[in-house]
């Protein structure tokens, strides 16, 4: 819409200013689409199936992915949407239908920068187009304002008159452009904050949980994020390079002094063990189909459904669930299947709190749960 407004009504292309304005707008469009499709089709990079560290003794520091049949490399995480372990995973983005990670982090961030800049330019064109086209059409009376959209009073007259449909399209596009500028601009700021500390969104959350774990158990230890190079410029160069290819291979990473390659993965293993200790066992007392907004579980449960892409799990009366976190009317946990004792997979997701009740005894320990396990 901005290209049409600029070419037809705002600034004639036969002038130097109009040509420059149109070329700059076209340049925004090309760069935005290039980085968008680059982030989409290049992808984040995946840990090779069956991957294991060169030294077998290093396997003790890593988590094993049963789906990919490989160890999770440092900074990698398994994505349920992509069904693969993603190198340096930041998050799964539905707008590119792919994960943001090691290979496409720079392209994704450039898209987040260029889209608001292009929309700011487009918003200026929309405002100026409507102003210049409506300036001679508006007449003010004592108690009314009249707009004559029948003919243009511009010399020379444009090839295509600026009619009511063009005005509506420009006004609607202006709203989209302003909304995109605010929303995508905020995402860009969030991404730059984590990039300048050489983290991902997931790693920032891991660091917060590390502080919480240390404070909860009063261990006295200090967690140091191993991949922060000590300066924002060095951290910036870990993602953005002149060649467009990020540094490293996505499996091994440079670390700061006093840390080693598996400092973060060791902390993840500690948090995983802590999660098992803090989890509380519940038993399902009502059936739950696994729908996002259950109508039969109460009005509050219906309207307070978690706003997240995490799945829901269906429950049948008598099912056992290990709950790890929860809201007022919802809980998140793992459903223990019959094969869980043999190393089977557990289903994870949200379920209504009113569908379960806390087990009084742990079937494995045969002791009251309250004495040994704590919930947040």
Short mmCIF file of C-alpha atoms in Angstrom, two decimals:
data_model
loop_
_atom_site.label_atom_id
_atom_site.label_comp_id
_atom_site.label_asym_id
_atom_site.label_seq_id
_atom_site.Cartn_x
_atom_site.Cartn_y
_atom_site.Cartn_z
CA UNK A 1 0.00 0.00 0.00
CA UNK A 2 2.85 2.37 0.79
CA UNK A 3 4.46 1.67 -2.60
CA UNK A 4 1.16 2.45 -4.34
CA UNK A 5 0.62 5.65 -2.34
CA UNK A 6 4.17 6.83 -2.98
CA UNK A 7 4.02 6.13 -6.72
CA UNK A 8 0.52 7.43 -7.45
CA UNK A 9 -0.37 10.21 -5.03
CA UNK A 10 2.23 11.37 -2.51
CA UNK A 11 5.43 12.35 -4.31
CA UNK A 12 5.67 12.25 -8.13
CA UNK A 13 8.36 9.87 -9.39
CA UNK A 14 9.51 12.35 -12.04
CA UNK A 15 11.07 14.46 -9.26
CA UNK A 16 14.40 13.68 -7.56
CA UNK A 17 12.84 13.58 -4.09
CA UNK A 18 10.04 11.29 -5.21
CA UNK A 19 12.50 8.89 -6.84
CA UNK A 20 14.71 8.74 -3.76
CA UNK A 21 11.69 8.24 -1.49
CA UNK A 22 10.41 5.39 -3.66
CA UNK A 23 13.84 3.70 -3.90
CA UNK A 24 14.33 3.87 -0.12
CA UNK A 25 10.87 2.39 0.46
CA UNK A 26 11.57 -0.35 -2.07
CA UNK A 27 14.89 -1.02 -0.36
CA UNK A 28 13.13 -1.50 3.01
CA UNK A 29 10.78 -3.99 1.37
CA UNK A 30 13.57 -6.03 -0.22
CA UNK A 31 15.70 -6.17 2.94
CA UNK A 32 12.72 -7.07 5.15
CA UNK A 33 11.61 -9.90 2.87
CA UNK A 34 15.20 -11.15 2.40
CA UNK A 35 15.85 -11.48 6.12
CA UNK A 36 12.37 -12.87 6.77
CA UNK A 37 12.70 -15.68 4.23
CA UNK A 38 16.33 -16.23 5.22
CA UNK A 39 15.25 -16.80 8.84
CA UNK A 40 12.45 -19.06 7.63
CA UNK A 41 14.28 -21.30 5.13
CA UNK A 42 17.86 -21.34 6.42
CA UNK A 43 16.59 -22.50 9.79
CA UNK A 44 18.32 -22.54 13.18
CA UNK A 45 20.54 -25.58 12.62
CA UNK A 46 19.88 -28.92 14.27
CA UNK A 47 22.02 -31.20 16.38
CA UNK A 48 22.91 -34.22 14.18
CA UNK A 49 20.82 -37.29 14.92
CA UNK A 50 22.75 -39.70 17.13
CA UNK A 51 25.26 -37.01 18.16
CA UNK A 52 27.52 -37.67 21.15
CA UNK A 53 30.55 -35.77 22.51
CA UNK A 54 34.00 -36.87 21.37
CA UNK A 55 34.98 -37.88 24.90
CA UNK A 56 32.63 -40.50 26.28
CA UNK A 57 33.16 -39.27 29.86
CA UNK A 58 31.57 -35.94 28.85
CA UNK A 59 28.20 -37.67 28.39
CA UNK A 60 27.64 -37.44 32.13
CA UNK A 61 27.32 -33.65 31.80
CA UNK A 62 24.66 -33.78 29.07
CA UNK A 63 20.98 -34.65 28.82
CA UNK A 64 19.88 -37.39 26.46
CA UNK A 65 17.05 -36.82 23.98
CA UNK A 66 14.97 -39.96 23.45
CA UNK A 67 13.26 -38.50 20.37
CA UNK A 68 16.46 -37.60 18.48
CA UNK A 69 18.39 -40.55 19.97
CA UNK A 70 21.31 -38.24 20.73
CA UNK A 71 22.79 -36.15 23.50
CA UNK A 72 21.80 -32.51 23.71
CA UNK A 73 24.80 -30.39 22.80
CA UNK A 74 25.56 -27.36 25.00
CA UNK A 75 23.01 -24.57 24.45
CA UNK A 76 20.72 -26.87 22.45
CA UNK A 77 17.12 -27.73 23.34
CA UNK A 78 14.50 -30.02 21.88
CA UNK A 79 11.64 -28.26 20.09
CA UNK A 80 8.28 -30.03 20.17
CA UNK A 81 7.13 -28.17 17.04
CA UNK A 82 10.20 -28.97 14.91
CA UNK A 83 10.64 -32.36 16.60
CA UNK A 84 14.43 -31.89 16.61
CA UNK A 85 17.11 -30.67 18.99
CA UNK A 86 17.89 -27.09 17.93
CA UNK A 87 21.38 -25.60 18.25
CA UNK A 88 21.43 -22.51 20.49
CA UNK A 89 17.64 -22.43 20.56
CA UNK A 90 16.08 -19.09 21.46
CA UNK A 91 12.40 -19.84 20.80
CA UNK A 92 10.03 -21.28 18.23
CA UNK A 93 8.50 -18.48 16.18
CA UNK A 94 5.10 -19.20 14.56
CA UNK A 95 5.55 -16.23 12.18
CA UNK A 96 8.47 -17.92 10.42
CA UNK A 97 7.16 -21.43 11.15
CA UNK A 98 10.60 -22.32 12.44
CA UNK A 99 12.89 -21.98 15.43
CA UNK A 100 15.17 -19.02 16.03
CA UNK A 101 18.60 -20.40 16.80
CA UNK A 102 22.26 -20.62 15.90
CA UNK A 103 22.15 -20.15 12.11
CA UNK A 104 19.23 -17.74 11.69
CA UNK A 105 19.46 -15.64 14.87
CA UNK A 106 21.10 -12.74 12.99
CA UNK A 107 18.59 -12.79 10.12
CA UNK A 108 15.67 -12.97 12.53
CA UNK A 109 16.97 -10.02 14.57
CA UNK A 110 17.63 -7.94 11.44
CA UNK A 111 14.06 -8.63 10.36
CA UNK A 112 12.85 -7.37 13.75
CA UNK A 113 14.90 -4.18 13.22
CA UNK A 114 14.04 -3.50 9.58
CA UNK A 115 10.30 -4.18 9.84
CA UNK A 116 9.64 -1.30 12.31
CA UNK A 117 11.92 1.05 10.36
CA UNK A 118 10.12 0.26 7.13
CA UNK A 119 6.74 0.65 8.82
CA UNK A 120 7.75 4.06 10.21
CA UNK A 121 8.61 5.20 6.69
CA UNK A 122 5.36 3.73 5.38
CA UNK A 123 3.36 5.45 8.14
CA UNK A 124 4.86 8.80 7.11
CA UNK A 125 3.83 8.15 3.50
CA UNK A 126 0.27 7.21 4.54
CA UNK A 127 -0.14 10.34 6.64
CA UNK A 128 1.28 12.64 3.96
CA UNK A 129 -0.75 10.98 1.20
CA UNK A 130 -4.03 11.43 3.05
CA UNK A 131 -3.08 14.97 4.03
CA UNK A 132 -2.10 16.12 0.54
CA UNK A 133 -5.06 14.41 -1.14
CA UNK A 134 -7.68 15.59 1.34
CA UNK A 135 -6.37 19.11 1.92
CA UNK A 136 -8.38 20.71 -0.93
CA UNK A 137 -11.39 18.42 -0.46
CA UNK A 138 -12.32 19.33 3.08
CA UNK A 139 -14.62 22.29 3.73
CA UNK A 140 -15.53 23.43 7.21
CA UNK A 141 -18.89 24.92 8.10
CA UNK A 142 -20.29 26.33 11.33
CA UNK A 143 -21.58 22.93 12.43
CA UNK A 144 -20.33 20.44 9.84
CA UNK A 145 -17.27 19.18 7.98
CA UNK A 146 -17.68 18.06 4.36
CA UNK A 147 -15.25 15.91 2.39
CA UNK A 148 -15.61 15.80 -1.40
CA UNK A 149 -14.13 12.50 -2.63
CA UNK A 150 -15.61 12.76 -6.11
CA UNK A 151 -12.72 14.48 -7.86
CA UNK A 152 -9.17 15.47 -7.17
CA UNK A 153 -8.21 19.14 -7.08
CA UNK A 154 -4.55 18.56 -7.80
CA UNK A 155 -2.50 19.94 -10.66
CA UNK A 156 -1.56 17.81 -12.50
CA UNK A 157 -4.31 15.29 -11.77
CA UNK A 158 -3.07 11.79 -10.91
CA UNK A 159 -3.59 8.90 -13.32
CA UNK A 160 -5.76 7.11 -10.76
CA UNK A 161 -7.94 9.39 -8.60
CA UNK A 162 -7.60 9.11 -4.84
CA UNK A 163 -11.05 7.82 -4.05
CA UNK A 164 -12.82 6.50 -1.00
CA UNK A 165 -11.39 2.97 -1.38
CA UNK A 166 -7.84 4.33 -1.56
CA UNK A 167 -8.46 6.43 1.54
CA UNK A 168 -9.84 3.42 3.45
CA UNK A 169 -6.91 1.24 2.37
CA UNK A 170 -4.37 3.89 3.41
CA UNK A 171 -6.05 4.41 6.78
CA UNK A 172 -6.22 0.67 7.46
CA UNK A 173 -2.57 0.20 6.40
CA UNK A 174 -1.57 3.07 8.70
CA UNK A 175 -3.08 1.21 11.67
CA UNK A 176 -1.26 -1.98 10.71
CA UNK A 177 2.03 -0.14 10.26
CA UNK A 178 1.82 1.57 13.66
CA UNK A 179 0.84 -1.70 15.36
CA UNK A 180 3.72 -3.54 13.70
CA UNK A 181 6.16 -0.81 14.69
CA UNK A 182 5.23 -1.11 18.37
CA UNK A 183 4.90 -4.90 18.58
CA UNK A 184 7.90 -5.90 16.48
CA UNK A 185 9.98 -3.05 17.90
CA UNK A 186 9.48 -4.40 21.40
CA UNK A 187 10.54 -7.87 20.24
CA UNK A 188 13.69 -6.34 18.74
CA UNK A 189 14.58 -4.68 22.04
CA UNK A 190 14.11 -7.98 23.87
CA UNK A 191 16.30 -9.81 21.36
CA UNK A 192 19.07 -7.20 21.55
CA UNK A 193 19.14 -7.43 25.34
CA UNK A 194 19.86 -11.15 25.24
CA UNK A 195 22.28 -10.87 22.30
CA UNK A 196 24.42 -8.23 24.05
CA UNK A 197 24.85 -10.66 26.96
CA UNK A 198 25.38 -13.59 24.54
CA UNK A 199 22.34 -15.41 25.87
CA UNK A 200 19.12 -16.75 24.45
CA UNK A 201 15.66 -16.30 25.93
CA UNK A 202 15.81 -19.86 27.27
CA UNK A 203 19.24 -19.31 28.82
CA UNK A 204 18.03 -16.15 30.54
CA UNK A 205 15.28 -18.25 32.13
CA UNK A 206 17.81 -20.93 33.13
CA UNK A 207 19.94 -18.26 34.81
CA UNK A 208 16.93 -16.99 36.77
CA UNK A 209 16.10 -20.52 37.90
CA UNK A 210 19.73 -21.02 38.94
CA UNK A 211 19.52 -18.02 41.25
CA UNK A 212 16.23 -19.29 42.62
CA UNK A 213 17.67 -22.76 43.26
CA UNK A 214 20.73 -21.37 45.05
CA UNK A 215 18.59 -19.10 47.20
CA UNK A 216 16.08 -21.87 47.97
CA UNK A 217 18.69 -24.34 49.20
CA UNK A 218 21.15 -21.74 50.58
CA UNK A 219 24.06 -23.57 48.96
CA UNK A 220 26.35 -20.53 48.91
CA UNK A 221 27.47 -21.24 45.35
CA UNK A 222 27.60 -18.61 42.61
CA UNK A 223 26.38 -19.30 39.12
CA UNK A 224 28.36 -17.54 36.38
CA UNK A 225 26.93 -17.62 32.87
CA UNK A 226 29.76 -19.21 30.88
CA UNK A 227 29.18 -17.72 27.42
CA UNK A 228 29.26 -14.01 28.30
CA UNK A 229 32.49 -12.77 26.69
CA UNK A 230 32.76 -9.81 29.07
CA UNK A 231 31.93 -7.00 26.63
CA UNK A 232 28.82 -6.18 24.62
CA UNK A 233 30.82 -5.80 21.42
CA UNK A 234 32.34 -9.29 21.70
CA UNK A 235 28.92 -10.72 22.48
CA UNK A 236 27.47 -8.85 19.50
CA UNK A 237 30.09 -10.37 17.18
CA UNK A 238 29.10 -13.87 18.29
CA UNK A 239 25.82 -13.41 16.38
CA UNK A 240 26.48 -10.74 13.72
CA UNK A 241 29.38 -11.21 11.31
CA UNK A 242 30.26 -9.55 8.00
CA UNK A 243 29.99 -12.88 6.21
CA UNK A 244 26.55 -13.54 7.63
CA UNK A 245 27.73 -16.89 8.98
CA UNK A 246 27.77 -17.04 12.81
CA UNK A 247 30.98 -17.99 14.60
CA UNK A 248 31.59 -21.59 15.65
CA UNK A 249 29.88 -24.80 14.62
CA UNK A 250 26.87 -24.65 16.93
CA UNK A 251 28.18 -27.48 19.11
CA UNK A 252 31.31 -26.08 20.79
CA UNK A 253 31.34 -22.55 22.21
CA UNK A 254 33.96 -20.17 23.59
CA UNK A 255 33.58 -19.67 27.32
CA UNK A 256 34.77 -17.05 29.77
CA UNK A 257 37.58 -17.59 32.28
CA UNK A 258 36.66 -19.76 35.24
CA UNK A 259 34.05 -21.74 33.28
CA UNK A 260 34.17 -24.73 31.01
CA UNK A 261 32.11 -26.05 28.10
CA UNK A 262 29.58 -27.84 30.31
CA UNK A 263 29.01 -25.26 33.05
CA UNK A 264 25.50 -24.50 31.76
CA UNK A 265 24.55 -28.14 31.12
CA UNK A 266 25.63 -29.08 34.65
CA UNK A 267 23.33 -26.37 36.01
CA UNK A 268 20.51 -27.72 33.84
CA UNK A 269 21.03 -31.20 35.33
CA UNK A 270 20.89 -29.71 38.83
CA UNK A 271 17.65 -27.92 37.99
CA UNK A 272 16.19 -31.09 36.53
CA UNK A 273 17.01 -33.01 39.72
CA UNK A 274 15.58 -30.15 41.81
CA UNK A 275 12.43 -30.24 39.70
CA UNK A 276 11.93 -33.90 40.53
CA UNK A 277 12.43 -33.21 44.23
CA UNK A 278 9.97 -30.34 44.31
CA UNK A 279 7.33 -32.07 42.19
CA UNK A 280 4.17 -33.20 43.94
CA UNK A 281 2.14 -36.25 43.00
CA UNK A 282 -1.55 -35.81 42.19
CA UNK A 283 -4.28 -38.25 41.24
CA UNK A 284 -7.00 -37.45 38.72
CA UNK A 285 -10.48 -37.47 40.22
CA UNK A 286 -12.28 -36.24 37.09
CA UNK A 287 -11.91 -36.92 33.39
CA UNK A 288 -10.45 -34.15 31.23
CA UNK A 289 -10.46 -34.29 27.43
CA UNK A 290 -7.41 -32.04 26.94
CA UNK A 291 -9.25 -29.13 25.29
CA UNK A 292 -7.78 -25.65 25.64
CA UNK A 293 -10.84 -24.01 27.24
CA UNK A 294 -12.99 -26.65 28.97
CA UNK A 295 -16.61 -25.55 29.37
CA UNK A 296 -17.53 -28.20 31.95
CA UNK A 297 -14.78 -27.34 34.46
CA UNK A 298 -16.15 -24.03 35.66
CA UNK A 299 -16.25 -20.43 34.48
CA UNK A 300 -12.97 -19.46 36.16
CA UNK A 301 -11.14 -22.41 34.65
CA UNK A 302 -12.55 -21.53 31.22
CA UNK A 303 -11.48 -17.87 31.30
CA UNK A 304 -8.08 -18.37 33.00
CA UNK A 305 -6.68 -20.95 30.60
CA UNK A 306 -2.88 -20.46 30.29
CA UNK A 307 -1.91 -18.23 27.36
CA UNK A 308 0.92 -20.43 26.13
CA UNK A 309 1.72 -22.81 23.30
CA UNK A 310 2.42 -25.57 25.80
CA UNK A 311 0.05 -28.53 25.31
CA UNK A 312 -2.78 -29.77 27.50
CA UNK A 313 -2.87 -33.39 28.61
CA UNK A 314 -5.99 -35.51 28.69
CA UNK A 315 -6.75 -37.14 32.04
CA UNK A 316 -8.76 -40.16 33.01
CA UNK A 317 -9.95 -40.82 36.52
CA UNK A 318 -7.17 -42.51 38.47
CA UNK A 319 -4.24 -41.17 36.41
CA UNK A 320 -1.13 -40.11 38.34
CA UNK A 321 0.52 -36.78 37.58
CA UNK A 322 3.72 -35.19 38.84
CA UNK A 323 2.92 -31.46 39.09
CA UNK A 324 5.88 -29.10 38.82
CA UNK A 325 4.20 -25.68 38.66
CA UNK A 326 0.77 -24.18 38.59
CA UNK A 327 -1.61 -21.25 38.50
CA UNK A 328 -4.70 -20.63 40.58
CA UNK A 329 -6.96 -22.80 38.43
CA UNK A 330 -4.45 -24.73 36.29
CA UNK A 331 -1.44 -26.95 36.90
CA UNK A 332 1.44 -28.16 34.74
CA UNK A 333 2.99 -31.56 35.12
CA UNK A 334 3.86 -34.96 33.69
CA UNK A 335 1.39 -37.79 33.45
CA UNK A 336 3.01 -41.01 34.62
CA UNK A 337 2.28 -43.75 32.12
CA UNK A 338 2.38 -47.46 32.81
CA UNK A 339 5.75 -47.71 31.10
CA UNK A 340 7.32 -44.83 33.05
CA UNK A 341 8.98 -47.19 35.52
CA UNK A 342 10.76 -48.84 32.57
CA UNK A 343 12.07 -45.56 31.24
CA UNK A 344 9.05 -44.67 29.11
CA UNK A 345 8.07 -41.20 27.98
CA UNK A 346 5.86 -39.02 30.16
CA UNK A 347 3.19 -36.78 28.71
CA UNK A 348 3.63 -33.15 29.77
CA UNK A 349 1.10 -30.34 29.75
CA UNK A 350 -1.50 -28.25 31.53
CA UNK A 351 -4.65 -29.57 33.20
CA UNK A 352 -7.39 -28.03 35.40
CA UNK A 353 -6.58 -28.00 39.09
CA UNK A 354 -10.11 -29.10 40.02
CA UNK A 355 -9.62 -32.39 38.13
CA UNK A 356 -6.94 -33.66 40.53
CA UNK A 357 -6.29 -34.10 44.21
CA UNK A 358 -3.00 -34.37 46.03
CA UNK A 359 -1.83 -37.87 46.90
CA UNK A 360 -1.30 -38.33 50.62
CA UNK A 361 1.46 -40.89 50.18
CA UNK A 362 4.20 -41.37 47.64
CA UNK A 363 3.84 -44.85 46.24
CA UNK A 364 7.59 -45.13 45.68
CA UNK A 365 8.62 -43.92 49.12
CA UNK A 366 5.51 -45.06 51.03
CA UNK A 367 5.81 -41.86 53.09
CA UNK A 368 3.76 -38.69 53.35
CA UNK A 369 4.60 -36.30 50.52
CA UNK A 370 4.38 -33.17 52.66
CA UNK A 371 7.40 -34.13 54.73
CA UNK A 372 9.77 -34.52 51.86
CA UNK A 373 8.64 -32.47 48.90
CA UNK A 374 7.92 -28.79 48.65
CA UNK A 375 5.98 -26.92 46.03
CA UNK A 376 6.70 -23.35 45.03
#
